[in-house]
Amino acid sequence: MRIGIISLGEAGNLGDDLILIATANAIAAADPKYSVKYLGHRQTINWSEIASKMPLPHHLESHNIGSFPQRHYTANTPYLECDGVILGGGGLIQDSHNPARPFQWARMVPPSVPSLGIGLGVGPLRTSTRALLRAWGSPVDRLYVRDRESQAFCEGELGWHASIAGDLVSGDLIDKIIDPEMSFERNEDSLGVSLRAWPGLGLEEVAAHLTRVGLHHGIGRATFFVLEAWDDIGG
C-alpha cells in the first residue's frame, strides 16, 4: 500500500521536517510495509539517520515540487496511484507569508483517493482566497486542525467541517532526533517569540498577548526571531 503526504517537509524548516518525520513514523507504526510518496522541497532529510532512531516506512520517495507546475496540480497529480493521501500538517492553508501559496497544493489530493487532513493551521486568508476555497470545498474526506481558531475559521469562513487533533510532533519524537550530547544555552527568564507576517494582527494585540504569557510564567524578557526574513523570499 502506498500513502501520499503533501506537506512543507524538506523546505529548510526544522518544524516542518519534524512534522513530515512524525507522519512517516506514524504510517510505519500502522504497518511497516507501507510505502510513502511525499512532496519534497529540495532541502533533503537524511532518512538513513532518522531510520536508525525510529521506525519508518520501508520505502520513501520524494516528489520535487519544482517539477510539478501549478497548472497540473489537478490533472496530473502524482498521488493518483496512491491508496490514501495525507494533507499536512502545518500552516498550509494560508496566503500571507509563503510565495508558493501552499494552500493550492490541496488540489493535488485526488477526489478518487481516500484522504485525511491532519494537524493543519488555517489562516490568514484574503477575502478572494476564502471565496475560492469555499467554492472548492474541503479537499479531504476528514479534516483535523490543530487549534480552535482554525476550526472556527474552517467552519465559519470556508464551510469546511473540521475537528481538532493533537500536535503530530511529540516530545518523545524530538528526544529521539535531537542528539542528547548537544548543549543548549538556556535562559529561564526569556520568552522566545518567532514572528511571521499575519495581516490584520496589530502590534498592540501581540504585545498584550506576550504580556499575558510573560506574567503567567513569570518571564520578564522576550527574545524575537524572524520566521521568514524578507531577503529569503525574494524581497
CSV table of C-alpha atoms in Angstrom, one decimal:
chain,number,residue,atom,x,y,z
A,1,MET,CA,0.0,0.0,0.0
A,2,ARG,CA,1.3,3.5,-0.9
A,3,ILE,CA,0.5,6.6,1.1
A,4,GLY,CA,1.0,10.1,-0.2
A,5,ILE,CA,2.0,13.0,2.1
A,6,ILE,CA,1.5,16.7,1.0
A,7,SER,CA,3.3,19.0,3.4
A,8,LEU,CA,6.2,21.5,3.7
A,9,GLY,CA,8.8,19.0,4.7
A,10,GLU,CA,12.3,19.3,3.2
A,11,ALA,CA,11.9,23.1,2.8
A,12,GLY,CA,14.6,24.1,5.3
A,13,ASN,CA,12.4,24.5,8.3
A,14,LEU,CA,13.0,22.1,11.2
A,15,GLY,CA,9.4,22.3,12.5
A,16,ASP,CA,8.0,21.2,9.1
A,17,ASP,CA,10.7,18.5,8.8
A,18,LEU,CA,9.6,17.1,12.2
A,19,ILE,CA,6.0,17.1,11.0
A,20,LEU,CA,7.0,15.0,7.9
A,21,ILE,CA,9.1,12.7,10.0
A,22,ALA,CA,6.3,12.2,12.6
A,23,THR,CA,3.8,11.5,9.8
A,24,ALA,CA,6.1,8.9,8.2
A,25,ASN,CA,6.8,7.3,11.6
A,26,ALA,CA,3.0,7.1,12.4
A,27,ILE,CA,2.5,5.3,9.0
A,28,ALA,CA,5.3,2.9,9.8
A,29,ALA,CA,3.7,2.2,13.2
A,30,ALA,CA,0.4,1.3,11.4
A,31,ASP,CA,2.2,-1.0,9.0
A,32,PRO,CA,5.9,-1.0,8.2
A,33,LYS,CA,5.2,-2.5,4.8
A,34,TYR,CA,3.5,0.7,3.6
A,35,SER,CA,5.5,2.9,1.2
A,36,VAL,CA,5.3,6.7,1.1
A,37,LYS,CA,5.4,9.3,-1.7
A,38,TYR,CA,5.8,12.8,-0.3
A,39,LEU,CA,6.0,16.3,-1.6
A,40,GLY,CA,9.7,17.5,-1.4
A,41,HIS,CA,11.2,21.0,-1.5
A,42,ARG,CA,14.9,20.3,-2.2
A,43,GLN,CA,16.3,20.5,1.4
A,44,THR,CA,16.7,16.8,1.8
A,45,ILE,CA,16.2,15.0,5.1
A,46,ASN,CA,18.8,12.3,6.0
A,47,TRP,CA,16.3,9.5,6.2
A,48,SER,CA,19.0,6.9,6.8
A,49,GLU,CA,20.0,8.7,10.0
A,50,ILE,CA,16.3,9.0,11.1
A,51,ALA,CA,15.7,5.3,10.4
A,52,SER,CA,18.4,4.5,12.9
A,53,LYS,CA,16.4,6.2,15.6
A,54,MET,CA,12.8,5.2,14.9
A,55,PRO,CA,10.7,3.0,12.6
A,56,LEU,CA,10.0,4.4,9.1
A,57,PRO,CA,8.1,3.0,6.0
A,58,HIS,CA,10.2,0.6,4.0
A,59,HIS,CA,10.2,2.9,1.0
A,60,LEU,CA,10.2,6.8,1.0
A,61,GLU,CA,10.0,8.6,-2.3
A,62,SER,CA,10.2,12.4,-2.7
A,63,HIS,CA,8.4,14.2,-5.5
A,64,ASN,CA,10.0,17.5,-6.1
A,65,ILE,CA,7.6,20.5,-6.1
A,66,GLY,CA,9.8,22.2,-8.7
A,67,SER,CA,9.0,19.6,-11.3
A,68,PHE,CA,5.2,20.0,-10.9
A,69,PRO,CA,3.7,23.2,-12.5
A,70,GLN,CA,0.7,24.7,-10.8
A,71,ARG,CA,-1.5,24.2,-13.9
A,72,HIS,CA,-1.0,20.4,-13.4
A,73,TYR,CA,-2.0,20.3,-9.7
A,74,THR,CA,-5.3,18.7,-10.5
A,75,ALA,CA,-5.0,17.0,-13.9
A,76,ASN,CA,-1.7,15.1,-13.4
A,77,THR,CA,-1.3,14.8,-9.6
A,78,PRO,CA,1.3,12.2,-8.8
A,79,TYR,CA,-0.9,10.9,-6.0
A,80,LEU,CA,-3.5,9.3,-8.2
A,81,GLU,CA,-1.6,6.0,-7.8
A,82,CYS,CA,-1.7,6.2,-4.0
A,83,ASP,CA,-4.1,4.2,-1.8
A,84,GLY,CA,-4.5,7.2,0.5
A,85,VAL,CA,-3.3,10.8,0.8
A,86,ILE,CA,-2.5,12.9,3.9
A,87,LEU,CA,-2.6,16.7,3.7
A,88,GLY,CA,-0.5,18.3,6.4
A,89,GLY,CA,0.3,19.1,9.0
A,90,GLY,CA,1.5,22.7,9.4
A,91,GLY,CA,0.3,26.1,8.2
A,92,LEU,CA,-0.5,25.1,4.6
A,93,ILE,CA,-3.9,26.8,4.3
A,94,GLN,CA,-2.8,30.5,4.2
A,95,ASP,CA,-1.7,33.0,1.6
A,96,SER,CA,0.2,35.7,3.5
A,97,HIS,CA,3.8,34.7,4.0
A,98,ASN,CA,4.9,32.0,1.6
A,99,PRO,CA,5.2,33.0,-2.1
A,100,ALA,CA,4.4,29.4,-3.2
A,101,ARG,CA,0.8,29.8,-1.9
A,102,PRO,CA,0.8,26.3,-0.4
A,103,PHE,CA,-3.0,26.3,0.0
A,104,GLN,CA,-3.0,25.5,-3.7
A,105,TRP,CA,-1.3,22.2,-3.0
A,106,ALA,CA,-4.6,20.9,-1.7
A,107,ARG,CA,-5.6,20.5,-5.3
A,108,MET,CA,-3.1,17.7,-5.5
A,109,VAL,CA,-5.4,15.5,-3.4
A,110,PRO,CA,-7.3,13.3,-5.9
A,111,PRO,CA,-11.0,13.2,-5.2
A,112,SER,CA,-11.0,9.4,-6.1
A,113,VAL,CA,-8.4,8.6,-3.4
A,114,PRO,CA,-9.3,8.4,0.4
A,115,SER,CA,-7.8,11.4,2.1
A,116,LEU,CA,-7.1,12.9,5.5
A,117,GLY,CA,-6.0,16.3,6.6
A,118,ILE,CA,-4.1,16.3,9.9
A,119,GLY,CA,-2.5,19.0,12.2
A,120,LEU,CA,-3.3,21.8,9.8
A,121,GLY,CA,-3.3,25.5,10.7
A,122,VAL,CA,-5.7,27.7,8.8
A,123,GLY,CA,-5.3,31.4,8.0
A,124,PRO,CA,-4.7,34.1,7.5
A,125,LEU,CA,-6.5,34.2,4.1
A,126,ARG,CA,-7.5,37.1,1.8
A,127,THR,CA,-11.2,37.6,1.1
A,128,SER,CA,-10.7,36.3,-2.5
A,129,THR,CA,-8.9,33.2,-1.3
A,130,ARG,CA,-11.6,32.5,1.2
A,131,ALA,CA,-14.2,32.6,-1.6
A,132,LEU,CA,-12.0,30.3,-3.8
A,133,LEU,CA,-11.6,27.7,-1.0
A,134,ARG,CA,-15.3,27.8,-0.2
A,135,ALA,CA,-16.1,27.1,-3.9
A,136,TRP,CA,-13.6,24.3,-4.0
A,137,GLY,CA,-15.0,22.6,-0.8
A,138,SER,CA,-12.9,20.7,1.7
A,139,PRO,CA,-10.1,19.0,-0.2
A,140,VAL,CA,-10.1,15.9,2.1
A,141,ASP,CA,-12.6,13.3,3.3
A,142,ARG,CA,-11.8,14.1,7.0
A,143,LEU,CA,-10.1,17.2,8.3
A,144,TYR,CA,-8.3,17.6,11.6
A,145,VAL,CA,-6.9,21.0,12.5
A,146,ARG,CA,-4.5,21.9,15.3
A,147,ASP,CA,-6.4,24.7,17.2
A,148,ARG,CA,-9.9,26.1,17.9
A,149,GLU,CA,-9.2,29.2,15.8
A,150,SER,CA,-8.5,27.1,12.7
A,151,GLN,CA,-11.6,25.0,13.4
A,152,ALA,CA,-13.8,28.1,13.7
A,153,PHE,CA,-12.3,29.6,10.6
A,154,CYS,CA,-12.9,26.4,8.5
A,155,GLU,CA,-16.5,26.1,9.6
A,156,GLY,CA,-17.4,29.8,9.6
A,157,GLU,CA,-15.5,31.2,6.7
A,158,LEU,CA,-14.9,28.2,4.4
A,159,GLY,CA,-17.8,25.9,5.0
A,160,TRP,CA,-15.5,23.0,5.8
A,161,HIS,CA,-16.3,20.6,8.6
A,162,ALA,CA,-13.2,20.3,10.9
A,163,SER,CA,-12.3,18.5,14.1
A,164,ILE,CA,-9.3,19.3,16.4
A,165,ALA,CA,-6.5,16.8,16.9
A,166,GLY,CA,-3.3,17.0,18.9
A,167,ASP,CA,0.1,18.0,17.5
A,168,LEU,CA,1.8,15.5,15.4
A,169,VAL,CA,5.2,16.2,16.9
A,170,SER,CA,5.6,14.8,20.4
A,171,GLY,CA,8.4,15.5,22.9
A,172,ASP,CA,9.4,11.8,22.7
A,173,LEU,CA,9.9,12.1,18.9
A,174,ILE,CA,12.1,15.2,19.4
A,175,ASP,CA,14.1,13.5,22.1
A,176,LYS,CA,14.9,10.6,19.6
A,177,ILE,CA,16.0,13.0,16.9
A,178,ILE,CA,18.0,15.7,18.8
A,179,ASP,CA,21.4,14.5,20.0
A,180,PRO,CA,21.3,14.3,23.8
A,181,GLU,CA,25.0,15.3,23.8
A,182,MET,CA,24.3,18.6,22.2
A,183,SER,CA,24.4,21.5,24.6
A,184,PHE,CA,22.0,24.4,24.5
A,185,GLU,CA,22.3,27.8,26.2
A,186,ARG,CA,19.1,28.3,28.2
A,187,ASN,CA,17.8,31.5,29.7
A,188,GLU,CA,14.8,30.8,32.0
A,189,ASP,CA,13.9,34.5,32.1
A,190,SER,CA,13.5,34.9,28.3
A,191,LEU,CA,10.4,34.1,26.2
A,192,GLY,CA,11.3,33.1,22.7
A,193,VAL,CA,9.0,34.6,20.1
A,194,SER,CA,9.1,33.6,16.4
A,195,LEU,CA,7.4,36.2,14.2
A,196,ARG,CA,5.8,35.9,10.8
A,197,ALA,CA,3.5,38.1,8.7
A,198,TRP,CA,-0.1,38.0,9.8
A,199,PRO,CA,-2.4,40.6,8.1
A,200,GLY,CA,-4.8,42.3,10.5
A,201,LEU,CA,-2.8,41.4,13.6
A,202,GLY,CA,-1.8,44.6,15.3
A,203,LEU,CA,1.3,45.3,17.4
A,204,GLU,CA,-0.9,46.2,20.4
A,205,GLU,CA,-2.6,42.8,20.3
A,206,VAL,CA,0.8,41.0,20.0
A,207,ALA,CA,2.2,43.0,22.9
A,208,ALA,CA,-0.9,42.3,25.1
A,209,HIS,CA,-0.6,38.6,24.4
A,210,LEU,CA,3.1,38.4,25.2
A,211,THR,CA,2.5,40.4,28.4
A,212,ARG,CA,-0.2,37.8,29.5
A,213,VAL,CA,2.1,34.9,28.7
A,214,GLY,CA,5.1,36.5,30.5
A,215,LEU,CA,3.0,37.3,33.6
A,216,HIS,CA,1.6,33.8,33.7
A,217,HIS,CA,5.1,32.1,33.5
A,218,GLY,CA,7.0,34.8,35.5
A,219,ILE,CA,9.1,35.7,32.5
A,220,GLY,CA,10.4,39.3,32.2
A,221,ARG,CA,12.0,39.4,28.8
A,222,ALA,CA,11.2,38.4,25.2
A,223,THR,CA,13.7,37.4,22.5
A,224,PHE,CA,12.4,37.8,19.0
A,225,PHE,CA,13.2,35.6,16.0
A,226,VAL,CA,12.1,36.2,12.4
A,227,LEU,CA,10.4,33.1,11.0
A,228,GLU,CA,10.9,34.2,7.3
A,229,ALA,CA,13.3,37.0,6.6
A,230,TRP,CA,12.3,39.3,3.8
A,231,ASP,CA,15.6,38.6,1.9
A,232,ASP,CA,14.7,34.8,2.0
A,233,ILE,CA,11.5,35.2,0.0
A,234,GLY,CA,12.8,37.4,-2.8
A,235,GLY,CA,12.0,40.8,-1.3
